[in-house]
PDB file of C-alpha atoms and ligand atoms in Angstrom:
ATOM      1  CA  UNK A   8      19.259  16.510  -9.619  1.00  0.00           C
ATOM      2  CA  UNK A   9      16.242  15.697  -7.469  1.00  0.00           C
ATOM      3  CA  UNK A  10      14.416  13.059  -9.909  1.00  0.00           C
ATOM      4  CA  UNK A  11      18.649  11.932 -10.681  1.00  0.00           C
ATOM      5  CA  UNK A  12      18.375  10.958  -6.614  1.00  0.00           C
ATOM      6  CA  UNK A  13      14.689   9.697  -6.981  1.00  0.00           C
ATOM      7  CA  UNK A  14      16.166   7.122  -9.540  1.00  0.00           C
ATOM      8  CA  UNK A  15      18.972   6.445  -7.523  1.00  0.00           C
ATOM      9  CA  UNK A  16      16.697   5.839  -4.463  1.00  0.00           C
ATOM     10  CA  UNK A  17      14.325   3.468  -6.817  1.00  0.00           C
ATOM     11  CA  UNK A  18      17.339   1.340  -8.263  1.00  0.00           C
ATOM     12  CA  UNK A  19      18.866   0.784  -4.783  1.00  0.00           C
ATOM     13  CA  UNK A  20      15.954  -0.014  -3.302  1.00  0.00           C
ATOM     14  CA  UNK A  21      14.868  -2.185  -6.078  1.00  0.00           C
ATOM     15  CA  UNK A  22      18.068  -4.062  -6.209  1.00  0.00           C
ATOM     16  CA  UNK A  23      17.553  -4.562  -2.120  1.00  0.00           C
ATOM     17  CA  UNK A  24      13.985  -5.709  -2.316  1.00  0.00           C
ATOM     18  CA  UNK A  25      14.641  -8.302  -5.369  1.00  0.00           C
ATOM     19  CA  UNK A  26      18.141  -8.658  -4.916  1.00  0.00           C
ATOM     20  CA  UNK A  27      17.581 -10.448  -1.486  1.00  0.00           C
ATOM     21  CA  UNK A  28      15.202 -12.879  -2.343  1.00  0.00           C
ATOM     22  CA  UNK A  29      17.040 -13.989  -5.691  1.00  0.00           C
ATOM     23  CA  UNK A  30      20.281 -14.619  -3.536  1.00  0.00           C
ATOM     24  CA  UNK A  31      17.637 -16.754  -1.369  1.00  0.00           C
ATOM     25  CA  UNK A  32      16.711 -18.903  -3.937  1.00  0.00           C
ATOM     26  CA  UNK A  33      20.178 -19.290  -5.597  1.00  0.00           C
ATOM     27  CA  UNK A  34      21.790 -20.139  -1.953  1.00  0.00           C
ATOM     28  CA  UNK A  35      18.486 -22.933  -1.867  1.00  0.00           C
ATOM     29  CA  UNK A  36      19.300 -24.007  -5.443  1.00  0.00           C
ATOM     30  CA  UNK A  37      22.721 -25.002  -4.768  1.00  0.00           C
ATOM     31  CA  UNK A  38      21.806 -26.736  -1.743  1.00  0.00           C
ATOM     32  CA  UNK A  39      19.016 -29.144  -4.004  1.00  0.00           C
ATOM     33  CA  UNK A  40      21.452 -29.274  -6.619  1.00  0.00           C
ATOM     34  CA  UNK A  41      24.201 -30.994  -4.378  1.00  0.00           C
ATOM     35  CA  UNK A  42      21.987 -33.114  -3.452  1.00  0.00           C
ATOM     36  CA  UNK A  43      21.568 -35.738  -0.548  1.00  0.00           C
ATOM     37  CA  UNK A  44      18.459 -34.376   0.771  1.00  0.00           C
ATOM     38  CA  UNK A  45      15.687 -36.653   2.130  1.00  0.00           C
ATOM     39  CA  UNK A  46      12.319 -35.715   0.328  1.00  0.00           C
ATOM     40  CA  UNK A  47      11.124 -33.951   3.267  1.00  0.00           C
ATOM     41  CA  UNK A  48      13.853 -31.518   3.417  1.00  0.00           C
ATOM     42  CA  UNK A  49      13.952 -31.347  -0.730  1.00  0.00           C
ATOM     43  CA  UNK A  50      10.029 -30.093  -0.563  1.00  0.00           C
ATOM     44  CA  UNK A  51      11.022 -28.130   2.488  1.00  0.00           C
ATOM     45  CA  UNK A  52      13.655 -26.146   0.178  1.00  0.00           C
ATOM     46  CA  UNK A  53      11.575 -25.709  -3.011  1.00  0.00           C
ATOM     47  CA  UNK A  54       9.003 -24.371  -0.421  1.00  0.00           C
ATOM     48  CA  UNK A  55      11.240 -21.730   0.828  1.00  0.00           C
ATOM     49  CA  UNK A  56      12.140 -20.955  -2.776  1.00  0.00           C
ATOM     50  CA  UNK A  57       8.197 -20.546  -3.569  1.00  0.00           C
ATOM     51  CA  UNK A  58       7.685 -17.975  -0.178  1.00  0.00           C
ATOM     52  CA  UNK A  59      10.888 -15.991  -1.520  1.00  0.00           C
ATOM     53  CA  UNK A  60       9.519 -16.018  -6.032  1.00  0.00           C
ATOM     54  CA  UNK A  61       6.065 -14.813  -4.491  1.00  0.00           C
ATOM     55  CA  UNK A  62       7.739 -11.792  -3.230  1.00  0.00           C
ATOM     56  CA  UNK A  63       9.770 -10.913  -6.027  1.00  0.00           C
ATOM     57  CA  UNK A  64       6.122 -11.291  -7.744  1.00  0.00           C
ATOM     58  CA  UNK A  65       4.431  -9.164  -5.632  1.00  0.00           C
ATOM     59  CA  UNK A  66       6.623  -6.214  -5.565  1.00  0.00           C
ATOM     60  CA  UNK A  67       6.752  -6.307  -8.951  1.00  0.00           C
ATOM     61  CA  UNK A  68       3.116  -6.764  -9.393  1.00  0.00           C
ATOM     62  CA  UNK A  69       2.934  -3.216  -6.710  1.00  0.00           C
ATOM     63  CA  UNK A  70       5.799  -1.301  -8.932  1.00  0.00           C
ATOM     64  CA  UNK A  71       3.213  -1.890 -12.085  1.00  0.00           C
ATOM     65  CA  UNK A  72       0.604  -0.606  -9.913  1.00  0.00           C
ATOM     66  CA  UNK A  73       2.815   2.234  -9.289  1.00  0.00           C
ATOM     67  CA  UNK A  74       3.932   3.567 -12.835  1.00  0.00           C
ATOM     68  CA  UNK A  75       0.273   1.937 -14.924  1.00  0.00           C
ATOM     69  CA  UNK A  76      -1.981   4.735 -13.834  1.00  0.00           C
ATOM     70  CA  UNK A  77       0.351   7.605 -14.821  1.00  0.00           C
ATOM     71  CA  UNK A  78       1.324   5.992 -18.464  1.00  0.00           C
ATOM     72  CA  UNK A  79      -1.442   3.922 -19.266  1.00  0.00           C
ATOM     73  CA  UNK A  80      -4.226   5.490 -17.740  1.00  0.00           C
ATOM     74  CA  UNK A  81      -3.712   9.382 -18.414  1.00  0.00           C
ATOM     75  CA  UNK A  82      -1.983   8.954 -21.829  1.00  0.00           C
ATOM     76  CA  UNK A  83      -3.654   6.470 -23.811  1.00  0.00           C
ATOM     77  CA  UNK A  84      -6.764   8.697 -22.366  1.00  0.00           C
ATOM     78  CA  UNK A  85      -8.785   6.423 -20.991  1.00  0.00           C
ATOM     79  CA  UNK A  86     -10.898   6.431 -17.285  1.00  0.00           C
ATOM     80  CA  UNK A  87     -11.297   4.048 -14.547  1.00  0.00           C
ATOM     81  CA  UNK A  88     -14.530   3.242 -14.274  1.00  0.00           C
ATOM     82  CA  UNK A  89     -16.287   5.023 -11.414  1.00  0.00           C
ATOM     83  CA  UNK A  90     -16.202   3.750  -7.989  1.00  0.00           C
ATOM     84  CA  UNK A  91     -18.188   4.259  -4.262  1.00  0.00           C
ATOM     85  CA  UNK A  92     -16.331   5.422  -1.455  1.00  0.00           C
ATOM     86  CA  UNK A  93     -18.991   4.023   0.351  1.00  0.00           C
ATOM     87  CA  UNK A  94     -18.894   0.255  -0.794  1.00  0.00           C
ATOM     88  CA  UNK A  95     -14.714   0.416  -1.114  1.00  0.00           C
ATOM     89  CA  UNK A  96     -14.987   1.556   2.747  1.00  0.00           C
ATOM     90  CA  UNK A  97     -17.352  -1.449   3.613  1.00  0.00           C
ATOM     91  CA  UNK A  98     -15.129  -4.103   1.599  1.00  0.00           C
ATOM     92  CA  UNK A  99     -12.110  -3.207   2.806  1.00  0.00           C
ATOM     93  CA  UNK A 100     -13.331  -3.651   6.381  1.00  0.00           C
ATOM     94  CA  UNK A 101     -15.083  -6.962   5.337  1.00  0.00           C
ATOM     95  CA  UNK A 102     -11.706  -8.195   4.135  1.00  0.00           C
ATOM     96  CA  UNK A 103      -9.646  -6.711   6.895  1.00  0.00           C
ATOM     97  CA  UNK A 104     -12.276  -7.908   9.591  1.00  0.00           C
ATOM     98  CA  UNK A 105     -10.351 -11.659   9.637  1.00  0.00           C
ATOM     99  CA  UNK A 106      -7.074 -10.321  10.101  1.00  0.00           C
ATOM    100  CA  UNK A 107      -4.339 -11.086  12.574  1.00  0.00           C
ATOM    101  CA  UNK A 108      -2.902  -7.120  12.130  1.00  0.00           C
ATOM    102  CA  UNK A 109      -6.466  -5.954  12.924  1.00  0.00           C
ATOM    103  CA  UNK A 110      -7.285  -7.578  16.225  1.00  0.00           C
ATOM    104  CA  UNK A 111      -7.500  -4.803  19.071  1.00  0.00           C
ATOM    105  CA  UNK A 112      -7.716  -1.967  16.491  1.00  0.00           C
ATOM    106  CA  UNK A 113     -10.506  -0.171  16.853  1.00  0.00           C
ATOM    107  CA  UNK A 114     -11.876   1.731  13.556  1.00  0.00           C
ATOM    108  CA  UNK A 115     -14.150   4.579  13.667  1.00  0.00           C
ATOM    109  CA  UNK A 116     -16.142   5.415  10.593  1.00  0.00           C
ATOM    110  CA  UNK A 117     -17.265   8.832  10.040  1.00  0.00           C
ATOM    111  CA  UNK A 118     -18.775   8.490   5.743  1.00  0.00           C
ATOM    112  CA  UNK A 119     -21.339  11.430   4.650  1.00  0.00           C
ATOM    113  CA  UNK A 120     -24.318   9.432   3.235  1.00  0.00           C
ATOM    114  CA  UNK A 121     -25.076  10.250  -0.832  1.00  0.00           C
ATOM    115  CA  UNK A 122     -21.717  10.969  -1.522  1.00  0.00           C
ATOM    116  CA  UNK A 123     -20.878  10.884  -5.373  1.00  0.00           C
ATOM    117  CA  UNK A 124     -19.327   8.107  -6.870  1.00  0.00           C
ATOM    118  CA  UNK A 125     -15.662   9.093  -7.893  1.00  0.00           C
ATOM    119  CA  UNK A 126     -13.454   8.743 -10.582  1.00  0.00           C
ATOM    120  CA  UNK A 127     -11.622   5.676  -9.048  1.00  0.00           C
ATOM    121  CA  UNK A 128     -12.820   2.284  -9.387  1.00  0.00           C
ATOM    122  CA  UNK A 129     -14.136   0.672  -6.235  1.00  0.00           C
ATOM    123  CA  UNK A 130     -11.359  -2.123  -6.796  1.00  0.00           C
ATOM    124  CA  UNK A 131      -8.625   0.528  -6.658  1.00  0.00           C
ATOM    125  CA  UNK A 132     -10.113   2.463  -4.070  1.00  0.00           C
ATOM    126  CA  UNK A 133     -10.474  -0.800  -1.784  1.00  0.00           C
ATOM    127  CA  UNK A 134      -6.340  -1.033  -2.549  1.00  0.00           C
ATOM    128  CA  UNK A 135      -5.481   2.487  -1.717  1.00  0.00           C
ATOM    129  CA  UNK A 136      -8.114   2.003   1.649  1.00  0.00           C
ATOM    130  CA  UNK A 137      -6.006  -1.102   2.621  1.00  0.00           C
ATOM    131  CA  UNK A 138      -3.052  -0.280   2.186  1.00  0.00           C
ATOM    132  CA  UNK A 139      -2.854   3.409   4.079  1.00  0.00           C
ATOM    133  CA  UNK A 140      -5.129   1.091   6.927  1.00  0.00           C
ATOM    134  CA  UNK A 141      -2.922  -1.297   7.276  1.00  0.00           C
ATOM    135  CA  UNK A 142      -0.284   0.910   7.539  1.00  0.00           C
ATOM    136  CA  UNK A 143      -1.884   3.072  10.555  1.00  0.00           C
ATOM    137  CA  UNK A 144      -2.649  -0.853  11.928  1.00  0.00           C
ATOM    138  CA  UNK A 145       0.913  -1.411  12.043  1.00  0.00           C
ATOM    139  CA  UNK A 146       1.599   2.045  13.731  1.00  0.00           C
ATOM    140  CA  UNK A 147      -0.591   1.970  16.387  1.00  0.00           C
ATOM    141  CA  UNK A 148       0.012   0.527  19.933  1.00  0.00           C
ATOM    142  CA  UNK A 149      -1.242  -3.305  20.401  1.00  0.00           C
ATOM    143  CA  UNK A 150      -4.588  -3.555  22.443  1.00  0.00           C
ATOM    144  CA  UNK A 151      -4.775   0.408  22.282  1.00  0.00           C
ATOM    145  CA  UNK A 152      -5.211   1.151  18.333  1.00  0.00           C
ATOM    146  CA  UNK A 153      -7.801   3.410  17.001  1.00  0.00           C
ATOM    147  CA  UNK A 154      -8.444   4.297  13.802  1.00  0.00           C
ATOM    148  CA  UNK A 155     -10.631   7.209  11.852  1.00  0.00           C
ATOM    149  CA  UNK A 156     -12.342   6.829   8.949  1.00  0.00           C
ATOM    150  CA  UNK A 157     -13.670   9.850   7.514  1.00  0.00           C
ATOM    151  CA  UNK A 158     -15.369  11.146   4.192  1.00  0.00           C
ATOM    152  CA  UNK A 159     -16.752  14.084   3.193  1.00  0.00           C
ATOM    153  CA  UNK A 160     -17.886  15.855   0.143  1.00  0.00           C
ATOM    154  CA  UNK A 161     -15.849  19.007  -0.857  1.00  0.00           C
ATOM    155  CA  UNK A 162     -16.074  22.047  -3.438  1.00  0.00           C
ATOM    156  CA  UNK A 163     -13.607  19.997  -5.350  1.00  0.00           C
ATOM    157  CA  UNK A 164     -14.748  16.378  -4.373  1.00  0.00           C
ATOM    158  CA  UNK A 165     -14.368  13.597  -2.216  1.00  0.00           C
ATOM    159  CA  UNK A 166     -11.744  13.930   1.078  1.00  0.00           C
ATOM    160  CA  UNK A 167     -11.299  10.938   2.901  1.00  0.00           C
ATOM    161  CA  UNK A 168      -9.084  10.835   5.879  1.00  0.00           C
ATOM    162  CA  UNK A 169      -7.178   7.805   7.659  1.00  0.00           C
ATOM    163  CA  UNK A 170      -5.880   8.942  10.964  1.00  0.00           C
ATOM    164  CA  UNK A 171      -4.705   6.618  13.825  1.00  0.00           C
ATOM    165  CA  UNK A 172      -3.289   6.968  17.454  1.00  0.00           C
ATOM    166  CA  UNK A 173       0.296   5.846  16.446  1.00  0.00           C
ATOM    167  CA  UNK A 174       3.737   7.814  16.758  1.00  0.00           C
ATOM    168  CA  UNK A 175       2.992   9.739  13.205  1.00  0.00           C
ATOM    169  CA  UNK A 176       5.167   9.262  10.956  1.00  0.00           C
ATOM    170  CA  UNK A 177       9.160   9.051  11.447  1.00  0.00           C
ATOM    171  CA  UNK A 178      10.988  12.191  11.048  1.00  0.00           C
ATOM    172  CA  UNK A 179      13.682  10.894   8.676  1.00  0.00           C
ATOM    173  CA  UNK A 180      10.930   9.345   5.843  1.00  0.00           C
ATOM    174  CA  UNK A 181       8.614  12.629   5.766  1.00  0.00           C
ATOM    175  CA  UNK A 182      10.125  13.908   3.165  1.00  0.00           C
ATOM    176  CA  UNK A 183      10.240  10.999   0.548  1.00  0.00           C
ATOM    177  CA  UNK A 184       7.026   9.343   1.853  1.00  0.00           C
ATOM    178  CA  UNK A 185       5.369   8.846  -0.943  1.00  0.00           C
ATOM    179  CA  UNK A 186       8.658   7.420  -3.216  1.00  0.00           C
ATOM    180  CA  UNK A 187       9.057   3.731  -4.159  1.00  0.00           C
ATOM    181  CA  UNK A 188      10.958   1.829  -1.289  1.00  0.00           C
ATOM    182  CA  UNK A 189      10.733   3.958   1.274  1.00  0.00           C
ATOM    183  CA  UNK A 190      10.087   2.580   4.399  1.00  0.00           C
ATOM    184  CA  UNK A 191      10.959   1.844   8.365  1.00  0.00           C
ATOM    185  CA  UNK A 192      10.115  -1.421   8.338  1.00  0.00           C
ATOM    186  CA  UNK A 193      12.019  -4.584   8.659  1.00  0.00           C
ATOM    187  CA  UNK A 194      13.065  -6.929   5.561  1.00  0.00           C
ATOM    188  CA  UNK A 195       9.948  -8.843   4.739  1.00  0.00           C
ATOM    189  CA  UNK A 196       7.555  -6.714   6.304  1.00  0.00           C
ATOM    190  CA  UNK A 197       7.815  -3.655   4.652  1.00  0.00           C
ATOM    191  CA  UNK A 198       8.515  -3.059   1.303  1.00  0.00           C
ATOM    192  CA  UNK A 199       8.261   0.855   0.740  1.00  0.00           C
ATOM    193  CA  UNK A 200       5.955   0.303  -2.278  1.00  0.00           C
ATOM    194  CA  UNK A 201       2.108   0.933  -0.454  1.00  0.00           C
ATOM    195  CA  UNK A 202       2.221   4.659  -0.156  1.00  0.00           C
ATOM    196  CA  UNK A 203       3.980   5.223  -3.798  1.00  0.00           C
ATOM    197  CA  UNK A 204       0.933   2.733  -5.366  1.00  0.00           C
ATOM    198  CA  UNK A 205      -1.917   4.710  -3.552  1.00  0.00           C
ATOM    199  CA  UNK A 206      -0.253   7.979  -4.848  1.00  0.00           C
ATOM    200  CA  UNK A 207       0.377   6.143  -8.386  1.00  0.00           C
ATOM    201  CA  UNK A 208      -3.544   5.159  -8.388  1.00  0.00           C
ATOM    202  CA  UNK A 209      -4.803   8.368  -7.043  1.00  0.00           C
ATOM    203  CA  UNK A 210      -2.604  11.013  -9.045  1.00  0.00           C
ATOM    204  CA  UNK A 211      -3.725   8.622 -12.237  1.00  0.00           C
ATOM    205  CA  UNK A 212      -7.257   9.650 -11.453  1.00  0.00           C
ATOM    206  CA  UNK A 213      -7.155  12.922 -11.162  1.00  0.00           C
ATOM    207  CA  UNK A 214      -6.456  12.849  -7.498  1.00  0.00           C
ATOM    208  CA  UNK A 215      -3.869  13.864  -4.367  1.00  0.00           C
ATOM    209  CA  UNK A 216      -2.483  12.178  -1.466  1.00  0.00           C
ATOM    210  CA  UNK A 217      -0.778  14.256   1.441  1.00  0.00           C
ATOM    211  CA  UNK A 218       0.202  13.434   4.816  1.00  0.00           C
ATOM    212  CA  UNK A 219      -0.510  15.769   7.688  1.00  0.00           C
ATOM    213  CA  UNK A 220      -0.112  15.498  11.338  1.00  0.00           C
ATOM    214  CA  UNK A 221      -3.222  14.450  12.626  1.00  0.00           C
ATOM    215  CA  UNK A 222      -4.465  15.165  16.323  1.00  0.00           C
ATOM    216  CA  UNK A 223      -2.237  12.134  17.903  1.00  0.00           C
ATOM    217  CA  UNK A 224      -0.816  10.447  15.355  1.00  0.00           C
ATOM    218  CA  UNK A 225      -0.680  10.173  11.844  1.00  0.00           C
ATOM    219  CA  UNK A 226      -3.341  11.319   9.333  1.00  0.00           C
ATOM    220  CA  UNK A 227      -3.341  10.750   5.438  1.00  0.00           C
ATOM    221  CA  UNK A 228      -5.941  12.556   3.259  1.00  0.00           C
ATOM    222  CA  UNK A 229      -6.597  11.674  -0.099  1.00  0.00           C
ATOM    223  CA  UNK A 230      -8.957  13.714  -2.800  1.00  0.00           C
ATOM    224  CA  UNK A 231     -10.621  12.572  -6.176  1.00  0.00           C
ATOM    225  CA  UNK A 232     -12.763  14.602  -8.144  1.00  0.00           C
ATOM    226  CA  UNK A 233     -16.526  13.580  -9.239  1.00  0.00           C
ATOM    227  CA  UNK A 234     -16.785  11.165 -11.708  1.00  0.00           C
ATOM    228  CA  UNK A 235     -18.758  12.701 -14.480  1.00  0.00           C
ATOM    229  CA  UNK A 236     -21.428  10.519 -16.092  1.00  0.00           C
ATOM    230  CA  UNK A 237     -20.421   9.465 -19.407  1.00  0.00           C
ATOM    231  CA  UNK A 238     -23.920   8.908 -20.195  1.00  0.00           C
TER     232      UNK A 238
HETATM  233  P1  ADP B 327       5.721  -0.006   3.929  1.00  0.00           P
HETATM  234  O1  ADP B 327       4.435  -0.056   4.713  1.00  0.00           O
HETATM  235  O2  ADP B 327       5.967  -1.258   3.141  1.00  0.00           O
HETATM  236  O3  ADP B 327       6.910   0.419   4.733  1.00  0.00           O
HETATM  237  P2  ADP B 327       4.557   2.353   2.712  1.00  0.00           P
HETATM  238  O4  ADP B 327       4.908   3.076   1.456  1.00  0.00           O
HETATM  239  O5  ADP B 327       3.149   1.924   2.875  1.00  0.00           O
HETATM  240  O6  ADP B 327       5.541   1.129   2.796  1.00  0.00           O
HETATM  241  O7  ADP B 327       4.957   3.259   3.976  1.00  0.00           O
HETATM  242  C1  ADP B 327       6.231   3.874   4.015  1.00  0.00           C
HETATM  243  C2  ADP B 327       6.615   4.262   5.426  1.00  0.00           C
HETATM  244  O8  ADP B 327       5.779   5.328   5.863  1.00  0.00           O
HETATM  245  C3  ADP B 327       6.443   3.177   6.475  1.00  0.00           C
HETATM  246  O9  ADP B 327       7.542   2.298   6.527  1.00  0.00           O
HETATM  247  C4  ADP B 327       6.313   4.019   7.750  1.00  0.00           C
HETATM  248  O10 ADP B 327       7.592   4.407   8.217  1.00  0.00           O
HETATM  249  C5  ADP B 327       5.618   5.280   7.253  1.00  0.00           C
HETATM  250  N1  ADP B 327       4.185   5.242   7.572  1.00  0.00           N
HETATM  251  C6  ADP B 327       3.172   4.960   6.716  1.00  0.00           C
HETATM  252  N2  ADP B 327       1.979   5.043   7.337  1.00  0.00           N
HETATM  253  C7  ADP B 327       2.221   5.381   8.621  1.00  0.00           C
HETATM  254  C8  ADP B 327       1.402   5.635   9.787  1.00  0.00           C
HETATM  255  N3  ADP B 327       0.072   5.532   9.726  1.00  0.00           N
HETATM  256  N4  ADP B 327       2.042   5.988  10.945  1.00  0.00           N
HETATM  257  C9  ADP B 327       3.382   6.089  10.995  1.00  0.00           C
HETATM  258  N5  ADP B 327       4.212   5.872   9.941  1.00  0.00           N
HETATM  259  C10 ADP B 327       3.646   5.524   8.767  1.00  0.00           C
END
């Protein structure tokens, strides 16, 4: 009855997240189609229409994400190809660097040197990096924001930790955290889907993803195992 309600939850919030831009872009449709626009205002609607088919792309493009590693990946029996916690670390700062959500966070990087490479590629580790960053960005406090960054070799592993100085995480999405959809945000700027890809990517590889409360705020720790040399 659990995974009945875990459907239940993906359908509704499926139906929310495409539903709304698709009534968008009907509503803007109409509008061309009745004409009497001036081109101005006609480019002006088919832009809107653009903004509102990009996000019906991208959360489908994120739900693929979500379900590929588990089917494709594990079944058919095939590996990602080993990636650098290191280098994932330093690109996803490079690309985050420039952005609007990052200015006044401050990030604190704590990486063991020589750690092994892992059995995640560096592409998908830069993904899961960005998204569960971003996420503690948009947590934290403006002008006050701090962020952790650590990595550490284990018995098992890799650990890497992402802990910030927000709230933590709200009481009534602990337990269903890592589902599709599930999110506090408003329409637009959340979409519930980062946390269920990085779990999606990680489990795929052979890895975990928890949440824990961290000193202040919230802290997310993610494992992979050692990616053994096919060589
Ligand atoms: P989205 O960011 O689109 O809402 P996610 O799956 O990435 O989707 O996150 C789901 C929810 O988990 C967020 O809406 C937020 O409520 C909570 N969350 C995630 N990361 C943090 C964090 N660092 N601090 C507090 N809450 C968080």
């Amino acid at each position: 009855s659990e995974q009945l309600a875990s459907v239940g939850r993906l359908s509704a919030g499926l139906a929310h997240e495409i539903g709304n831009p698709i009534a968008a872009i009907l509503g803007f449709e109409e509008i061309l189609l009745a004409g009497g626009l001036d081109d101005a205002e006609q480019k002006d609607f088919v832009l809107r229409m653009k903004r509102e088919t990009e996000r019906i792309h991208r959360i489908l493009r994120d739900l693929l994400d979500f379900a590929r590693p588990a089917t494709s990946m594990h079944e058919a029996g095939s590996v990602d190809t080993p990636g650098s916690i290191e280098h994932a670390v330093d690109t996803a700062r490079a690309l985050l660097g420039p952005q609007k959500a990052m200015r006044d966070v401050e990030i604190h990087l704590d990486v063991a040197p020589d750690l092994p490479l892992v059995t995640l590629s560096e592409e998908h580790l830069v993904q899961v990096l960005l998204n569960l960053i971003l996420n503690a960005a948009d947590a934290v406090a403006p002008a006050a924001g701090r962020i952790d960054i650590r990595a550490a070799r284990t018995s098992e592993g890799v650990r890497v930790e992402i802990e910030d100085n927000g709230p933590g995480v709200a009481r009534e999405v602990r337990d269903r955290l890592f589902e599709p959809f599930t999110t506090t945000k408003e329409v637009g700027k959340g979409t519930g889907l980062g946390l269920a890809v990085c779990r999606g990517l990680l489990e795929g590889a052979g890895g975990t993803i928890t949440h824990e409360d961290g000193a202040v705020g919230a802290r997310f720790v993610f494992t992979l195992p050692v990616a053994t040399s096919t060589k």
